[in-house]
CSV table of C-alpha atoms in Angstrom, one decimal:
chain,number,residue,atom,x,y,z
A,262,MET,CA,-0.1,0.0,-0.1
A,263,PHE,CA,2.6,2.4,0.9
A,264,HIS,CA,4.8,1.6,-2.0
A,265,LYS,CA,1.8,2.3,-4.3
A,266,LEU,CA,1.1,5.6,-2.4
A,267,GLN,CA,4.7,6.6,-2.8
A,268,LYS,CA,4.7,6.1,-6.5
A,269,ARG,CA,1.7,8.1,-6.9
A,270,LEU,CA,2.7,10.8,-4.7
A,271,THR,CA,6.2,10.9,-6.4
A,272,LEU,CA,4.3,11.2,-9.8
A,273,LEU,CA,2.2,13.9,-8.5
A,274,TYR,CA,5.0,16.0,-7.2
A,275,THR,CA,7.4,15.4,-10.2
A,276,ILE,CA,4.5,16.4,-12.6
A,277,THR,CA,3.8,19.4,-10.5
A,278,THR,CA,7.4,20.6,-10.0
A,279,GLY,CA,8.5,19.6,-13.3
A,280,GLY,CA,5.6,21.7,-15.0
A,281,ILE,CA,6.8,24.8,-13.1
A,282,LEU,CA,10.5,23.9,-14.0
A,283,THR,CA,9.4,23.5,-17.7
A,284,ALA,CA,7.4,26.8,-17.6
A,285,VAL,CA,10.3,28.7,-16.1
A,286,LEU,CA,12.8,27.1,-18.7
A,287,LEU,CA,10.6,28.0,-21.5
A,288,VAL,CA,10.3,31.7,-20.2
A,289,CYS,CA,13.9,31.9,-19.9
A,290,PHE,CA,14.3,30.3,-23.5
A,291,PHE,CA,11.9,32.6,-25.3
A,292,TYR,CA,13.2,35.7,-23.6
A,293,MET,CA,16.7,34.9,-24.7
A,294,LYS,CA,15.7,33.9,-27.9
A,295,SER,CA,13.7,37.3,-28.4
A,296,SER,CA,16.6,39.1,-26.9
A,297,LEU,CA,19.1,37.7,-29.4
A,298,GLU,CA,16.8,38.3,-32.3
A,299,ALA,CA,16.1,41.7,-31.2
A,300,LYS,CA,20.2,42.3,-31.0
A,301,ASN,CA,20.8,40.8,-34.4
A,302,GLU,CA,18.0,42.7,-36.0
A,303,ALA,CA,19.3,46.0,-34.4
A,304,LEU,CA,22.8,45.3,-35.6
A,305,PHE,CA,21.6,44.5,-39.1
A,306,THR,CA,19.3,47.6,-39.4
A,307,SER,CA,22.4,49.7,-38.3
A,308,LEU,CA,24.5,48.1,-41.1
A,309,PHE,CA,21.7,48.5,-43.5
A,310,LEU,CA,21.1,52.1,-42.6
A,311,GLY,CA,25.0,52.7,-42.9
A,312,ILE,CA,25.2,51.3,-46.5
A,313,SER,CA,22.1,52.7,-47.6
A,314,GLY,CA,23.2,56.2,-46.5
A,315,ILE,CA,26.5,55.7,-48.8
A,316,PHE,CA,24.1,54.2,-51.6
A,317,GLN,CA,22.1,57.4,-51.6
A,318,THR,CA,24.7,59.9,-51.4
A,319,GLU,CA,27.4,58.3,-53.8
A,320,SER,CA,26.8,57.7,-57.2
A,321,VAL,CA,29.5,55.0,-57.7
A,322,LEU,CA,30.5,52.3,-55.0
A,323,SER,CA,33.8,50.7,-55.7
A,324,ASP,CA,34.2,46.9,-55.8
A,325,THR,CA,37.0,47.1,-53.1
A,326,TRP,CA,34.5,49.1,-50.6
A,327,LEU,CA,31.7,46.5,-51.4
A,328,ALA,CA,34.0,43.5,-50.9
A,329,ASN,CA,35.2,44.7,-47.6
A,330,ALA,CA,31.6,45.6,-46.3
A,331,GLU,CA,30.6,42.1,-47.4
A,332,THR,CA,33.4,40.2,-45.8
A,333,ALA,CA,33.5,42.0,-42.5
A,334,ASN,CA,29.8,41.3,-41.8
A,335,ASP,CA,28.7,38.1,-44.0
A,336,LEU,CA,26.8,40.4,-46.2
A,337,ILE,CA,25.5,40.1,-49.7
A,338,ILE,CA,25.1,43.4,-51.4
A,339,HIS,CA,23.2,43.5,-54.6
A,340,ILE,CA,22.6,46.8,-56.6
A,341,GLU,CA,20.5,47.4,-59.6
A,342,ASP,CA,20.3,50.6,-61.8
A,343,ASN,CA,16.7,50.6,-63.7
A,344,GLY,CA,16.5,46.8,-63.2
A,345,THR,CA,20.2,46.1,-64.4
A,346,PRO,CA,22.3,44.5,-61.7
A,347,LEU,CA,25.6,46.0,-60.8
A,348,PHE,CA,28.5,43.7,-62.1
A,349,PHE,CA,29.8,42.7,-58.9
A,350,PRO,CA,30.6,39.1,-58.4
A,351,GLY,CA,30.8,39.2,-54.5
A,352,SER,CA,33.8,38.6,-52.2
A,353,TRP,CA,32.5,35.3,-50.6
A,354,GLU,CA,30.5,32.2,-51.8
A,355,PRO,CA,27.4,31.7,-49.7
A,356,ARG,CA,26.1,27.9,-49.4
A,357,THR,CA,23.4,28.7,-51.6
A,358,GLN,CA,23.9,30.4,-54.8
A,359,ARG,CA,24.0,34.3,-54.7
A,360,GLU,CA,21.5,34.7,-57.7
A,361,GLU,CA,19.0,32.3,-55.8
A,362,LEU,CA,19.3,34.3,-52.5
A,363,VAL,CA,18.9,37.8,-54.5
A,364,LYS,CA,15.8,36.3,-56.3
A,365,ARG,CA,14.1,34.9,-53.0
A,366,ALA,CA,14.8,38.1,-51.2
A,367,GLN,CA,13.3,40.3,-54.0
A,368,ASN,CA,10.2,38.1,-54.2
A,369,LEU,CA,9.8,38.6,-50.6
A,370,ALA,CA,10.2,42.4,-50.5
A,371,GLN,CA,7.6,42.5,-53.3
A,372,GLY,CA,5.1,40.5,-51.3
A,373,SER,CA,5.9,42.3,-48.1
A,374,GLY,CA,5.3,45.8,-49.1
A,375,LYS,CA,7.4,48.6,-48.9
A,376,LYS,CA,7.3,51.7,-46.8
A,377,LEU,CA,8.2,55.2,-47.7
A,378,VAL,CA,11.3,56.3,-45.9
A,379,SER,CA,10.6,59.1,-43.4
A,380,GLY,CA,11.4,62.5,-45.2
A,381,SER,CA,11.9,61.0,-48.6
A,382,PRO,CA,8.8,60.6,-50.9
A,383,THR,CA,11.0,58.9,-53.4
A,384,SER,CA,12.5,56.1,-51.4
A,385,GLN,CA,10.8,53.0,-50.2
A,386,GLN,CA,12.3,50.5,-47.8
A,387,SER,CA,11.2,47.0,-46.8
A,388,PRO,CA,11.0,45.6,-43.4
A,389,ILE,CA,13.4,43.0,-42.3
A,390,LEU,CA,12.8,39.9,-44.3
A,391,TYR,CA,13.9,36.3,-43.1
A,392,PHE,CA,14.2,33.2,-45.5
A,393,ASN,CA,16.2,30.2,-45.6
A,394,GLY,CA,18.8,28.7,-48.1
A,395,ASP,CA,18.9,25.2,-49.7
A,396,HIS,CA,21.3,23.8,-47.2
A,397,GLY,CA,20.0,24.7,-43.9
A,398,ASP,CA,21.5,28.2,-44.0
A,399,SER,CA,19.4,31.3,-42.8
A,400,TYR,CA,19.4,34.8,-43.8
A,401,THR,CA,17.8,38.2,-43.3
A,402,ALA,CA,17.2,41.0,-46.1
A,403,MET,CA,16.2,44.4,-46.5
A,404,VAL,CA,15.4,46.4,-49.7
A,405,LEU,CA,15.8,50.2,-50.4
A,406,THR,CA,14.4,51.6,-53.7
A,407,LEU,CA,14.9,55.1,-54.9
A,408,SER,CA,13.1,56.8,-57.6
A,409,VAL,CA,14.8,59.8,-59.2
A,410,ASP,CA,13.8,61.5,-62.5
A,411,SER,CA,12.1,58.3,-63.7
A,412,LYS,CA,15.2,56.3,-62.7
A,413,THR,CA,15.1,53.6,-60.3
A,414,ARG,CA,18.0,52.5,-58.1
A,415,SER,CA,17.6,49.5,-55.8
A,416,LEU,CA,19.8,48.2,-53.0
A,417,LEU,CA,19.3,44.8,-51.5
A,418,VAL,CA,21.5,43.6,-48.4
A,419,ILE,CA,21.4,40.2,-47.2
A,420,GLN,CA,22.9,38.9,-44.3
A,421,ASP,CA,24.1,35.2,-43.3
A,422,ILE,CA,22.5,34.4,-39.8
A,423,THR,CA,23.0,30.7,-40.1
A,424,ALA,CA,25.5,30.8,-36.9
A,425,SER,CA,23.0,33.0,-34.9
A,426,ALA,CA,20.2,30.6,-35.9
A,427,ARG,CA,22.3,27.6,-34.9
A,428,GLN,CA,22.9,29.4,-31.6
A,429,ALA,CA,19.3,29.6,-30.9
A,430,VAL,CA,18.8,26.0,-31.7
A,431,PHE,CA,21.9,25.1,-29.2
A,432,GLN,CA,20.1,27.2,-26.6
A,433,GLY,CA,16.9,25.2,-27.2
A,434,VAL,CA,18.7,22.0,-26.8
A,435,PHE,CA,20.6,23.1,-23.9
A,436,PHE,CA,17.5,24.1,-22.1
A,437,LEU,CA,15.7,20.7,-23.2
A,438,VAL,CA,18.7,18.8,-21.6
A,439,VAL,CA,18.7,20.9,-18.3
A,440,GLY,CA,14.9,20.5,-18.2
A,441,SER,CA,15.1,16.7,-18.8
A,442,ALA,CA,17.9,16.5,-16.2
A,443,GLY,CA,16.0,18.5,-13.7
A,444,ILE,CA,12.8,16.5,-14.2
A,445,ILE,CA,14.7,13.4,-13.5
A,446,LEU,CA,16.4,14.9,-10.3
A,447,LEU,CA,13.1,16.0,-9.3
A,448,PHE,CA,11.8,12.6,-9.6
A,449,PHE,CA,14.4,11.0,-7.2
A,450,ALA,CA,14.3,13.9,-5.0
A,451,SER,CA,10.4,13.7,-4.7
A,452,TRP,CA,10.9,9.8,-4.2
A,453,TYR,CA,13.2,10.4,-1.3
A,454,ALA,CA,11.3,13.0,0.3
A,455,VAL,CA,8.0,11.1,0.1
A,456,GLY,CA,9.8,8.1,1.3
A,457,LYS,CA,11.0,10.1,4.4
A,458,THR,CA,7.5,11.6,4.8
A,459,LEU,CA,5.9,8.2,4.8
A,460,VAL,CA,8.3,6.7,7.4
A,461,PRO,CA,6.1,7.8,10.4
A,462,LEU,CA,3.0,6.8,8.8
A,463,LYS,CA,4.6,3.3,8.1
A,464,GLU,CA,5.6,3.2,12.0
A,465,ASN,CA,2.1,4.4,13.0
A,466,GLN,CA,0.6,1.7,11.0
A,467,LYS,CA,2.7,-0.8,12.5
A,468,GLN,CA,2.1,0.4,15.9
A,469,GLN,CA,-1.5,0.3,15.2
A,470,ALA,CA,-1.5,-3.4,14.1
A,471,GLU,CA,0.6,-4.2,17.3
A,472,PHE,CA,-1.7,-2.3,19.5
A,473,ILE,CA,-4.9,-4.1,18.0
A,474,ALA,CA,-3.0,-7.5,18.3
A,475,ALA,CA,-2.1,-6.8,22.0
A,476,ALA,CA,-5.6,-5.4,22.9
A,477,SER,CA,-7.2,-8.5,21.4
A,478,HIS,CA,-4.8,-10.5,23.5
A,479,GLU,CA,-5.4,-8.6,26.6
A,480,LEU,CA,-9.3,-8.8,26.0
A,481,ARG,CA,-8.9,-12.5,25.2
A,482,SER,CA,-7.8,-13.5,28.6
A,483,PRO,CA,-10.6,-12.1,31.1
A,484,LEU,CA,-13.1,-13.4,28.4
A,485,ALA,CA,-11.4,-17.0,28.7
A,486,VAL,CA,-11.7,-16.8,32.5
A,487,ILE,CA,-15.3,-15.9,32.4
A,488,GLN,CA,-16.2,-18.6,29.8
A,489,ALA,CA,-14.2,-21.3,31.9
A,490,SER,CA,-15.8,-19.8,35.2
A,491,ALA,CA,-19.3,-20.1,33.5
A,492,SER,CA,-18.8,-23.6,32.1
A,493,ALA,CA,-17.6,-24.6,35.7
A,494,LEU,CA,-20.9,-23.3,37.2
A,495,ARG,CA,-22.8,-25.6,34.9
A,496,THR,CA,-20.8,-28.7,35.8
A,497,ASP,CA,-20.0,-28.0,39.5
A,498,PRO,CA,-22.9,-25.8,41.1
A,499,LEU,CA,-21.0,-26.1,44.7
A,500,SER,CA,-18.3,-23.8,43.0
A,501,ALA,CA,-20.7,-21.0,42.2
A,502,PRO,CA,-19.3,-18.5,44.9
A,503,ALA,CA,-15.7,-18.9,43.8
A,504,MET,CA,-16.6,-18.8,40.1
A,505,THR,CA,-18.8,-15.8,40.5
A,506,LEU,CA,-16.1,-14.0,42.1
A,507,ASN,CA,-13.8,-14.7,39.4
A,508,ILE,CA,-16.4,-13.6,36.9
A,509,GLU,CA,-16.7,-10.4,38.7
A,510,LYS,CA,-13.1,-9.8,38.9
A,511,GLU,CA,-12.5,-10.4,35.5
A,512,CYS,CA,-15.4,-8.0,34.3
A,513,VAL,CA,-13.8,-5.4,36.5
A,514,ARG,CA,-10.4,-5.9,34.8
A,515,MET,CA,-11.9,-6.1,31.2
A,516,GLY,CA,-13.9,-3.0,31.9
A,517,ALA,CA,-10.6,-1.2,33.2
A,518,LEU,CA,-9.1,-2.3,30.0
A,519,ILE,CA,-11.8,-1.0,27.8
A,520,LYS,CA,-11.8,2.3,29.4
A,521,ASP,CA,-8.1,2.6,28.7
A,522,LEU,CA,-8.6,1.6,25.2
A,523,LEU,CA,-11.5,4.3,25.1
A,524,VAL,CA,-9.3,6.9,26.4
A,525,LEU,CA,-6.4,6.1,23.9
A,526,ALA,CA,-8.8,6.2,21.0
A,527,ALA,CA,-10.1,9.8,22.3
A,528,ALA,CA,-6.3,10.6,22.5
A,529,ASP,CA,-5.7,9.5,19.0
A,530,SER,CA,-8.7,11.3,17.6
A,531,LYS,CA,-7.8,14.6,19.5
A,532,SER,CA,-11.3,14.4,20.9
A,533,TRP,CA,-10.8,14.5,24.5
A,534,THR,CA,-10.6,17.6,26.7
A,535,LEU,CA,-8.9,18.7,29.7
A,536,SER,CA,-10.9,20.3,32.5
A,537,LEU,CA,-8.5,22.8,33.9
A,538,LYS,CA,-9.1,24.2,37.4
A,539,PRO,CA,-6.6,25.2,40.2
A,540,TRP,CA,-5.9,22.4,42.6
A,541,ASP,CA,-3.6,21.8,45.5
A,542,GLY,CA,-0.9,19.4,44.4
A,543,ASP,CA,-0.3,18.1,47.8
A,544,THR,CA,-3.9,17.0,48.2
A,545,LEU,CA,-3.6,15.2,44.7
A,546,LEU,CA,-0.8,13.3,46.0
A,547,LEU,CA,-2.2,12.4,49.4
A,548,ASP,CA,-5.2,11.0,47.7
A,549,VAL,CA,-3.0,8.8,45.6
A,550,TYR,CA,-1.2,7.7,48.7
A,551,GLU,CA,-4.3,7.0,50.7
A,552,THR,CA,-5.4,4.8,47.6
A,553,PHE,CA,-2.4,2.7,47.3
A,554,GLU,CA,-1.0,2.6,50.9
A,555,PRO,CA,-3.3,-0.5,51.9
A,556,LEU,CA,-2.1,-2.4,48.8
A,557,CYS,CA,1.6,-1.4,49.5
A,558,ARG,CA,1.3,-2.6,53.1
A,559,GLN,CA,-0.4,-5.9,52.1
A,560,LYS,CA,2.6,-6.5,49.7
A,561,GLU,CA,5.1,-5.4,52.4
A,562,ILE,CA,6.3,-2.5,50.3
A,563,PRO,CA,7.0,0.7,52.3
A,564,LEU,CA,5.2,3.7,50.7
A,565,HIS,CA,6.8,6.9,51.7
A,566,LEU,CA,5.1,10.4,51.4
A,567,SER,CA,7.2,13.5,50.8
A,568,ILE,CA,5.4,17.0,51.0
A,569,PRO,CA,7.5,20.1,51.4
A,570,GLN,CA,6.7,22.2,54.8
A,571,GLU,CA,6.2,25.6,52.8
A,572,GLU,CA,2.9,26.2,51.1
A,573,LEU,CA,3.0,25.0,47.3
A,574,PRO,CA,1.1,27.3,44.9
A,575,LYS,CA,-2.1,25.8,43.3
A,576,ALA,CA,-1.6,23.9,40.2
A,577,LEU,CA,-3.8,24.5,36.9
A,578,CYS,CA,-4.4,21.0,35.8
A,579,ASP,CA,-7.2,18.2,35.2
A,580,LYS,CA,-7.5,16.4,38.5
A,581,ASN,CA,-8.7,13.1,37.0
A,582,ARG,CA,-5.9,13.1,34.5
A,583,VAL,CA,-3.2,13.8,37.0
A,584,ILE,CA,-4.4,11.1,39.3
A,585,GLN,CA,-4.6,8.7,36.3
A,586,ILE,CA,-1.1,9.3,35.5
A,587,LEU,CA,0.0,9.0,39.1
A,588,THR,CA,-2.1,5.8,39.3
A,589,ILE,CA,-0.3,4.4,36.2
A,590,LEU,CA,3.1,5.1,37.7
A,591,MET,CA,2.1,3.4,40.9
A,592,ASP,CA,0.9,0.3,39.5
A,593,ASN,CA,4.0,-0.1,37.5
A,594,ALA,CA,6.0,0.6,40.6
A,595,ILE,CA,4.1,-1.8,42.8
A,596,SER,CA,4.0,-4.5,40.2
A,597,TYR,CA,7.9,-4.7,39.9
A,598,THR,CA,9.1,-3.6,43.3
A,599,PRO,CA,10.1,-6.6,45.6
A,600,ALA,CA,9.0,-7.0,49.1
A,601,GLY,CA,11.2,-4.7,51.5
A,602,LYS,CA,12.0,-2.3,48.9
A,603,SER,CA,10.2,1.1,49.3
A,604,ILE,CA,8.3,3.5,46.8
A,605,ASP,CA,8.7,7.0,47.3
A,606,LEU,CA,6.1,9.8,46.6
A,607,GLN,CA,7.2,13.4,46.2
A,608,ILE,CA,5.9,16.8,45.1
A,609,HIS,CA,8.2,19.9,44.6
A,610,LEU,CA,8.2,23.2,43.1
A,611,GLN,CA,10.5,23.6,40.0
A,612,LYS,CA,10.6,27.0,38.8
A,613,LYS,CA,6.7,27.7,37.8
A,614,PHE,CA,5.9,24.1,37.6
A,615,ILE,CA,4.6,21.7,40.2
A,616,CYS,CA,6.4,18.3,39.8
A,617,PHE,CA,5.1,14.9,40.9
A,618,THR,CA,7.7,12.1,41.6
A,619,VAL,CA,7.1,8.4,41.8
A,620,GLU,CA,10.1,6.8,42.8
A,621,ASP,CA,10.5,2.7,43.3
A,622,HIS,CA,13.6,0.8,44.1
A,623,GLY,CA,13.1,-2.4,42.0
A,624,LYS,CA,15.2,-3.9,39.2
A,625,GLY,CA,14.6,-0.9,37.0
A,626,ILE,CA,14.3,-0.8,33.4
A,627,PRO,CA,17.4,-1.9,31.0
A,628,LYS,CA,18.9,1.0,29.1
A,629,ASP,CA,18.1,-0.8,25.8
A,630,GLU,CA,14.4,-1.0,26.6
A,631,LYS,CA,14.0,2.4,28.0
A,632,LYS,CA,12.9,3.7,24.6
A,633,PHE,CA,10.0,1.3,24.6
A,634,VAL,CA,8.4,2.8,27.7
A,635,PHE,CA,5.8,4.9,26.0
A,636,GLN,CA,4.9,2.0,23.4
A,637,ARG,CA,1.6,0.7,23.9
A,638,PHE,CA,1.2,-2.8,25.4
A,639,TYR,CA,5.1,-3.3,25.1
A,640,GLN,CA,6.4,-6.2,27.3
A,641,GLY,CA,10.0,-7.0,27.8
A,642,ASP,CA,11.7,-10.3,27.4
A,643,ARG,CA,10.1,-12.7,29.9
A,644,SER,CA,13.1,-14.8,29.8
A,645,ARG,CA,15.1,-12.2,31.6
A,646,LYS,CA,13.6,-11.8,35.3
A,647,ASP,CA,14.9,-8.4,35.7
A,648,SER,CA,13.4,-6.9,32.6
A,649,ALA,CA,10.1,-8.6,32.3
A,650,LYS,CA,8.1,-5.2,32.5
A,651,THR,CA,4.9,-4.6,30.8
A,652,TYR,CA,4.1,-1.0,30.0
A,653,ASN,CA,0.5,-1.3,29.1
A,654,ASP,CA,-0.6,2.3,30.1
A,655,SER,CA,2.7,4.1,29.5
A,656,SER,CA,1.1,5.7,26.4
A,657,LEU,CA,-1.6,7.1,28.4
A,658,LYS,CA,1.0,8.7,30.8
A,659,ARG,CA,3.0,10.0,28.1
A,660,ARG,CA,-0.2,11.8,26.4
């Protein structure tokens, strides 16, 4: 059950956190991509404006200047005069034929529509155009057309942006790898975190199963005695007084056990309440002393009561719960204190708290079993005489 729950919770956490991580990485990727594109557009626009400025002011552009401009910025500069291309072979050879790139750029410019250049009714400039070559290469282009005295001159500038496009692809792959690795790490981290979270639940279920088994065992014993006594009554009517006494004793025992189980259930469900009132601590301790003194005297266990001479402040507490806790401690002390050894009941003021102490002088609890003191129905190893202790009511005391 817990393994299946762990897988479901891990999957849920991985999907949730992985979705958040993916969204963050996508935002970062598109932000970097748009920033890179904006930067490249700004650089290309600046180059185009510089070249177009010279193109508009100079009637003749030398091949040397054109070659240097192309080589320095991976450009293709194409100039036409009245539809006739300027004879310039270019300074470098792109992956796709220059003529094909020029044709594609001109077709895009015609389809995109040109806008008048500000302040010049005879100049038209296209927006930035993007297109691809035949071998996975990418380009951007702009066109400027001048119309003067029925003559038309056009400037086409193309820039190879294959490296920049590949950089964007590499960035996408990088973010994809980072996202995938992050989701895998989140899966293992979620698996570990969920596993650690389920440890207390597993322990609680284990204790609950042990509690049910122990409670069933404790209830089975008085029921067996009652059943045996009832059978004896049918077969031997003369033993009725003794058998009736056994039945009554076991009924009282079972009633007390059921009462403790109900208190434990109320504690687990957080449904019990405390009736807090100011009480005299020494009076509470004296009540416990008077309750157990006859039993201790019968078992030849001296019971000593120690109350300070100075008056103690009243304790804000639930009287019944305090007596219940002290009763549990006294039951354990009497059960495991041999005859002749004493039990001490003490009360003292420690800072702002009233402290009750029940101290016996029996064998004590072995160090390796002290951690089980508050475990319900825990019983030490009966093969060791000095450690055969049962802590049936310790969980009540702890609460």
